[in-house]
PDB file of C-alpha atoms in Angstrom:
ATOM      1  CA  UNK A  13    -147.155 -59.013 106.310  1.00 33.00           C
ATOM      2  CA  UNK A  14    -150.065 -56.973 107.627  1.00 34.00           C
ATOM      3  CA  UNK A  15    -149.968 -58.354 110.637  1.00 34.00           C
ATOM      4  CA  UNK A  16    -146.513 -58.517 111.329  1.00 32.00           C
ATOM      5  CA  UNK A  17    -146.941 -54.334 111.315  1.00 33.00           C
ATOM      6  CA  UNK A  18    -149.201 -54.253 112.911  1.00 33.00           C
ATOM      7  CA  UNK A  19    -147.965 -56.526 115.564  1.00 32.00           C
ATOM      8  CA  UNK A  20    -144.582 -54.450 115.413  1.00 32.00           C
ATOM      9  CA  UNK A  21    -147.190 -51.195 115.603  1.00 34.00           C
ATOM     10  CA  UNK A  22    -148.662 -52.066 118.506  1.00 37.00           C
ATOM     11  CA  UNK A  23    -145.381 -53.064 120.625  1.00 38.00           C
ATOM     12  CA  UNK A  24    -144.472 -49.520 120.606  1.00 40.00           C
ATOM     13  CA  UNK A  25    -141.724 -49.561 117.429  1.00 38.00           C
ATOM     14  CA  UNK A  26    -140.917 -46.778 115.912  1.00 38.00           C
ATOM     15  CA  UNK A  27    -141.314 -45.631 112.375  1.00 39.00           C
ATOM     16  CA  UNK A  28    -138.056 -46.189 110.890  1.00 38.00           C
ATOM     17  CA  UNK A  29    -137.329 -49.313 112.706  1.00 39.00           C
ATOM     18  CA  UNK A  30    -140.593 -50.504 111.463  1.00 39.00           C
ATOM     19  CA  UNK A  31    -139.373 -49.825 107.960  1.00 38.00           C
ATOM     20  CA  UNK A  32    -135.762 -50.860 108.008  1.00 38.00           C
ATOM     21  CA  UNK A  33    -136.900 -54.427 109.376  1.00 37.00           C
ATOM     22  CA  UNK A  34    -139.611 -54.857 106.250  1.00 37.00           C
ATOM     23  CA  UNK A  35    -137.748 -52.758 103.473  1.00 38.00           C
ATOM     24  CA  UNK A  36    -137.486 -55.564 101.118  1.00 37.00           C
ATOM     25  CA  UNK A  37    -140.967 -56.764 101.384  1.00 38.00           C
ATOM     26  CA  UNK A  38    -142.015 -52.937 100.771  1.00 36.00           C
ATOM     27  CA  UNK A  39    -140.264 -51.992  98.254  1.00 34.00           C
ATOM     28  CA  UNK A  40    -141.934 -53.495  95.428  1.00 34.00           C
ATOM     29  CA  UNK A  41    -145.011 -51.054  96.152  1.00 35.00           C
ATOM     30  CA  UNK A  42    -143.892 -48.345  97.618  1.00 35.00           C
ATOM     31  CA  UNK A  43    -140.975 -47.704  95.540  1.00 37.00           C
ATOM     32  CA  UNK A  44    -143.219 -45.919  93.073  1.00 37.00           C
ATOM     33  CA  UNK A  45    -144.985 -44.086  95.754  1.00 38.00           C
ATOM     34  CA  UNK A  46    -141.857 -42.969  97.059  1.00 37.00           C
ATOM     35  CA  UNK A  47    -140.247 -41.619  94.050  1.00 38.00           C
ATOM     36  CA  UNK A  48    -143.724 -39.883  93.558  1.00 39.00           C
ATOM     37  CA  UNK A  49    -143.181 -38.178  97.130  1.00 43.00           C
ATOM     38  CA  UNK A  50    -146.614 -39.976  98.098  1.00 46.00           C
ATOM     39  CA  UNK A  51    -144.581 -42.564 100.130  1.00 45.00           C
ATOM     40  CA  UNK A  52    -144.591 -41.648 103.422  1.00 49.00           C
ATOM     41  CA  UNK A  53    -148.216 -40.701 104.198  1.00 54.00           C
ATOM     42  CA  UNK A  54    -149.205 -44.196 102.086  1.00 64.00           C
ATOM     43  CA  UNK A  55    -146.979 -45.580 104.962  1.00 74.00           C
ATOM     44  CA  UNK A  56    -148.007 -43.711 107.607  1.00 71.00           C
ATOM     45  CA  UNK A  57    -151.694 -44.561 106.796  1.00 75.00           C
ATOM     46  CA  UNK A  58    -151.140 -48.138 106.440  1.00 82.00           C
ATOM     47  CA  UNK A  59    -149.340 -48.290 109.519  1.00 75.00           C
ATOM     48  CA  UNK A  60    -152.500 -46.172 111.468  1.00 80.00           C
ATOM     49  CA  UNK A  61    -154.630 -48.507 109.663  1.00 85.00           C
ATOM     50  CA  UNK A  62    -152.929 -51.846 111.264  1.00 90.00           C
ATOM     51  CA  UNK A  63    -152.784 -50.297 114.698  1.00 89.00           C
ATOM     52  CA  UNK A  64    -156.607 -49.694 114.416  1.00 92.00           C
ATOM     53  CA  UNK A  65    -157.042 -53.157 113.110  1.00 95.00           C
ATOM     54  CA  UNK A  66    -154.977 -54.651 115.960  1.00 95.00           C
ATOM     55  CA  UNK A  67    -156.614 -52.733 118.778  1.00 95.00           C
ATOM     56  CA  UNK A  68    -160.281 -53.523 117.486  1.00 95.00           C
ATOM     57  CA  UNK A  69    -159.358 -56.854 117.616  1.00 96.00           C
ATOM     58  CA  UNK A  70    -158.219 -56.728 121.088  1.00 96.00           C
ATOM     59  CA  UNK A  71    -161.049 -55.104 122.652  1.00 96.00           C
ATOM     60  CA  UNK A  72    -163.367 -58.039 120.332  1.00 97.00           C
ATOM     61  CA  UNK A  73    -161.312 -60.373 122.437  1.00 97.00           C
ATOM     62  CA  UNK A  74    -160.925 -58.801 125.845  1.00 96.00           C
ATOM     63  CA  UNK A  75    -165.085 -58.088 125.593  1.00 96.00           C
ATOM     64  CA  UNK A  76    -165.902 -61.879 124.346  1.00 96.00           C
ATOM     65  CA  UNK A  77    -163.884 -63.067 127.478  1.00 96.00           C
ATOM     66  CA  UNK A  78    -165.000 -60.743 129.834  1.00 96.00           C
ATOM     67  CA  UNK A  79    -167.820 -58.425 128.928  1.00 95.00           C
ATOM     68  CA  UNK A  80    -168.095 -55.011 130.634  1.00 96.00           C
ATOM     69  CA  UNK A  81    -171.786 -55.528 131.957  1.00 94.00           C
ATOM     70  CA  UNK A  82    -172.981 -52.908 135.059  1.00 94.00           C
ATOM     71  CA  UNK A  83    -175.234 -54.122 137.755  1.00 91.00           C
ATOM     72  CA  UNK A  84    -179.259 -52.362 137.155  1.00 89.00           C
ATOM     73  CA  UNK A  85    -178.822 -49.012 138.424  1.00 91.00           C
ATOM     74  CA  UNK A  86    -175.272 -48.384 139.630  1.00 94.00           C
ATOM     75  CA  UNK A  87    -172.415 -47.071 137.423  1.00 96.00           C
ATOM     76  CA  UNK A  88    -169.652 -48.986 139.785  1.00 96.00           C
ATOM     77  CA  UNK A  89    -167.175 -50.988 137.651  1.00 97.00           C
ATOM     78  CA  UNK A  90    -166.590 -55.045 138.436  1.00 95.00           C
ATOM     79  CA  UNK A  91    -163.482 -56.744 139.229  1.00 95.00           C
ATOM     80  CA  UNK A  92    -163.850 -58.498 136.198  1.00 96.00           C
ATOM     81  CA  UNK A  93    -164.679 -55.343 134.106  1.00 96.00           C
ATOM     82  CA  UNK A  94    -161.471 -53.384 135.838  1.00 96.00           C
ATOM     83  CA  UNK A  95    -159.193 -56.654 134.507  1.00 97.00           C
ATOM     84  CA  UNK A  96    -160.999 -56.301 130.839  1.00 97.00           C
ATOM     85  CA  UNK A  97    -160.355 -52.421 130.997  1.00 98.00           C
ATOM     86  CA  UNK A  98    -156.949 -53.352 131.548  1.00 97.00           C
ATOM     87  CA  UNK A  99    -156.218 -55.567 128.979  1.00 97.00           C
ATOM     88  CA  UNK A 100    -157.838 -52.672 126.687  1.00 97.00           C
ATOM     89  CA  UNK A 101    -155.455 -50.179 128.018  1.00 97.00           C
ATOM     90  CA  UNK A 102    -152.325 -52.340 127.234  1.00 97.00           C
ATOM     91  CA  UNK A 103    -153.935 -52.502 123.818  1.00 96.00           C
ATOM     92  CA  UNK A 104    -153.570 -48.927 123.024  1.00 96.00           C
ATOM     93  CA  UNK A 105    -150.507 -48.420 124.373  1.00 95.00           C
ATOM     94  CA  UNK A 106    -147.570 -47.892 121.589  1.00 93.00           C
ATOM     95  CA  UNK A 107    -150.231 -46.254 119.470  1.00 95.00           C
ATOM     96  CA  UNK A 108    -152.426 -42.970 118.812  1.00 94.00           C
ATOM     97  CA  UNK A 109    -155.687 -45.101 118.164  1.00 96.00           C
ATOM     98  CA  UNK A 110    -158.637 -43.569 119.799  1.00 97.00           C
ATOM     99  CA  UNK A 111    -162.166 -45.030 121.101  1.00 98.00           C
ATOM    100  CA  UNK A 112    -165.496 -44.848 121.570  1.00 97.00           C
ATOM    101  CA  UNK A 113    -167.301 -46.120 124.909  1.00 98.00           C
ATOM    102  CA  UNK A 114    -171.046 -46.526 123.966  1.00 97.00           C
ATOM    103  CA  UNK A 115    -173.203 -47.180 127.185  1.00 96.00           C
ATOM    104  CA  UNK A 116    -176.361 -47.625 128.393  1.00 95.00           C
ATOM    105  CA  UNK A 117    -179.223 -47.777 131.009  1.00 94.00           C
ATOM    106  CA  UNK A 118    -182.993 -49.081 130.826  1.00 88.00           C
ATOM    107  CA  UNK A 119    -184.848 -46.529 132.990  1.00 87.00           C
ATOM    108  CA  UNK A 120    -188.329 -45.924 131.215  1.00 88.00           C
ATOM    109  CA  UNK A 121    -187.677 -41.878 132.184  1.00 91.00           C
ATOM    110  CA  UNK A 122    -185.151 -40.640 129.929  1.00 92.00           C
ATOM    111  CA  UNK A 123    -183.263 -37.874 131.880  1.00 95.00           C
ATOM    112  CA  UNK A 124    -182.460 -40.734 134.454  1.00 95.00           C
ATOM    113  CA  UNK A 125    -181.354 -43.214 131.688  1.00 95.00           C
ATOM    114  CA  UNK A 126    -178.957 -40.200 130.222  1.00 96.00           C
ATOM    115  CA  UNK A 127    -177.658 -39.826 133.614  1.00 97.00           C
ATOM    116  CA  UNK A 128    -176.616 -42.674 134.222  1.00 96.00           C
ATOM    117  CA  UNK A 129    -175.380 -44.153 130.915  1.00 97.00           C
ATOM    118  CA  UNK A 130    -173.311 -41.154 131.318  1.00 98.00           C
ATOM    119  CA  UNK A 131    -172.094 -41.834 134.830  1.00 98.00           C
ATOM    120  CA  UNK A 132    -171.415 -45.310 133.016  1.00 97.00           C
ATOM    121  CA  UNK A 133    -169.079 -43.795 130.666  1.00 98.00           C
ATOM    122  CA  UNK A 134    -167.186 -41.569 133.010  1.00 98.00           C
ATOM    123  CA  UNK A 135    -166.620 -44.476 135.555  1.00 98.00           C
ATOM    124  CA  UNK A 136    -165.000 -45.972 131.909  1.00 98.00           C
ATOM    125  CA  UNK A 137    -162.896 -43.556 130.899  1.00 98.00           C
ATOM    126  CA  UNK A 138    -161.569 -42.733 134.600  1.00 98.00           C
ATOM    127  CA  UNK A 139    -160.268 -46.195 134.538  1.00 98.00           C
ATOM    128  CA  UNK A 140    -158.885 -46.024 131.489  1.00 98.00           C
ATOM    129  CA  UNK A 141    -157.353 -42.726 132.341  1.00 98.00           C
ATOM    130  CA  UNK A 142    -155.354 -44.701 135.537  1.00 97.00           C
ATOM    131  CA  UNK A 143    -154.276 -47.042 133.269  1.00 97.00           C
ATOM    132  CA  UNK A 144    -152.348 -44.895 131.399  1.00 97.00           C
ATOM    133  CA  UNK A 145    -155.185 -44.147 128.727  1.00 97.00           C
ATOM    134  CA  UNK A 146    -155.150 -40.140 128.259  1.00 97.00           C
ATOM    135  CA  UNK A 147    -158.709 -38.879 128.191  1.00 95.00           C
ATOM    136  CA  UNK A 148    -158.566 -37.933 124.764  1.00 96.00           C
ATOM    137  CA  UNK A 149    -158.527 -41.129 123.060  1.00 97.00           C
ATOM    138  CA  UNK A 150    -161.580 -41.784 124.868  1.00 98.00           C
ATOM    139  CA  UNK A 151    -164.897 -40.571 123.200  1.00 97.00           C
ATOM    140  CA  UNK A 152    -167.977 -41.235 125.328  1.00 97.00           C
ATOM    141  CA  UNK A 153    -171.274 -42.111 123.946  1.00 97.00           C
ATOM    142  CA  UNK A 154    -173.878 -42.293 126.442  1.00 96.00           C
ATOM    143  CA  UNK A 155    -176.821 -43.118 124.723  1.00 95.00           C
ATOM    144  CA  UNK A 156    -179.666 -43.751 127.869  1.00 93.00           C
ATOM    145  CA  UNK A 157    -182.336 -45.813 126.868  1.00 92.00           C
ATOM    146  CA  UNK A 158    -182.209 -44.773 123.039  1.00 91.00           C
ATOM    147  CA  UNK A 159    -180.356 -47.879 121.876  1.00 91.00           C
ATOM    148  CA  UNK A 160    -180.818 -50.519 124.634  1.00 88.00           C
ATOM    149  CA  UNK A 161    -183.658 -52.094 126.792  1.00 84.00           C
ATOM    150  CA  UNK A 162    -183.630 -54.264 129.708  1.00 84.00           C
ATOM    151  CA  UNK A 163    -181.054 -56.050 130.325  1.00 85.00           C
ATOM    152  CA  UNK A 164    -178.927 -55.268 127.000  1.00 87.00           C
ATOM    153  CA  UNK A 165    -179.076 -52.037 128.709  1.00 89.00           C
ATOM    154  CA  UNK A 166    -176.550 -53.414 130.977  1.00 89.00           C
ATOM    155  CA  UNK A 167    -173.708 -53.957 128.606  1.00 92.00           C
ATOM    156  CA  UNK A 168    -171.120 -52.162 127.327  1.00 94.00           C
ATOM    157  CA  UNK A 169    -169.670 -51.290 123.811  1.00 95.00           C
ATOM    158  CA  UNK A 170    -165.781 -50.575 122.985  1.00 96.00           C
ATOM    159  CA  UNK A 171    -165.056 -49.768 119.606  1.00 96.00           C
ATOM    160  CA  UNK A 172    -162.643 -48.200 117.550  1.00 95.00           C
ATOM    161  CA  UNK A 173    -163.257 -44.390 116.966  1.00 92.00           C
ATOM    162  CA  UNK A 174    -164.317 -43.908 113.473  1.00 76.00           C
TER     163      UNK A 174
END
């Protein structure tokens, strides 16, 4: 049942179609909740909960396919990263699930690692933004050489904001 909300979640459903299409399933354990007054937010945080679940999985996917890797020393975003991005973007759309872009460069000088894992990151969320991602849902972490070497340096992490 879990996934079936979270499938209906991500479409782009809305709340009480969500709810009069799985009432009877629902019932048995909300119905307590509900009479409580605690029904709603149990709800609403189950159905946040699936979205997240649905979009991590997703971006898993989209990044197993097609990793978002950046050639050593440039910030310019592949083809083949621009078509992942995409299939991220259709992801969160139909949902308020935000997340984090975690990337990366190898310089042995730190200030020009920062730079440019941060260039990185703003090269991300710009395409994001054209496809229909608002800039707020997109937290950046640009960590320079503080969490990757060589060439892990190169790749890219999507995640979930926690």
């Amino acid at each position: 049942m879990a996934i079936v909300a979270g499938l209906v979640t991500a479409c782009g459903s809305g709340g009480t179609d969500n709810a009069a299409s799985s009432g009877p399933d629902l019932s048995s354990s909300s119905g307590a909740a509900a009479s409580s007054g605690a029904g709603a937010p149990s709800s609403a945080g189950q159905a946040a909960g699936d979205a997240a679940q649905q979009v991590s999985t997703s971006i898993e996917q989209a990044l197993q396919r097609a990793p978002i890797t950046f050639e050593s020393e440039k910030a310019d975003l592949t083809a083949q990263a621009t078509q992942t991005l995409g299939e991220i973007a259709k992801a969160l759309q139909g949902n308020a699930v935000k997340i984090t872009v975690a990337t990366h460069a190898g310089y042995p000088d730190a200030e020009k690692a920062k730079a440019l894992s941060e260039k990185r990151a703003e090269a991300i969320t710009t395409a994001l933004e054209g496809l229909g991602v608002p800039k707020d849902r997109v937290a950046q972490d640009a960590t320079g050489n503080e969490k990757a070497q060589g060439d892990q340096a190169l790749n890219t992490q999507i995640s979930v904001a926690q």
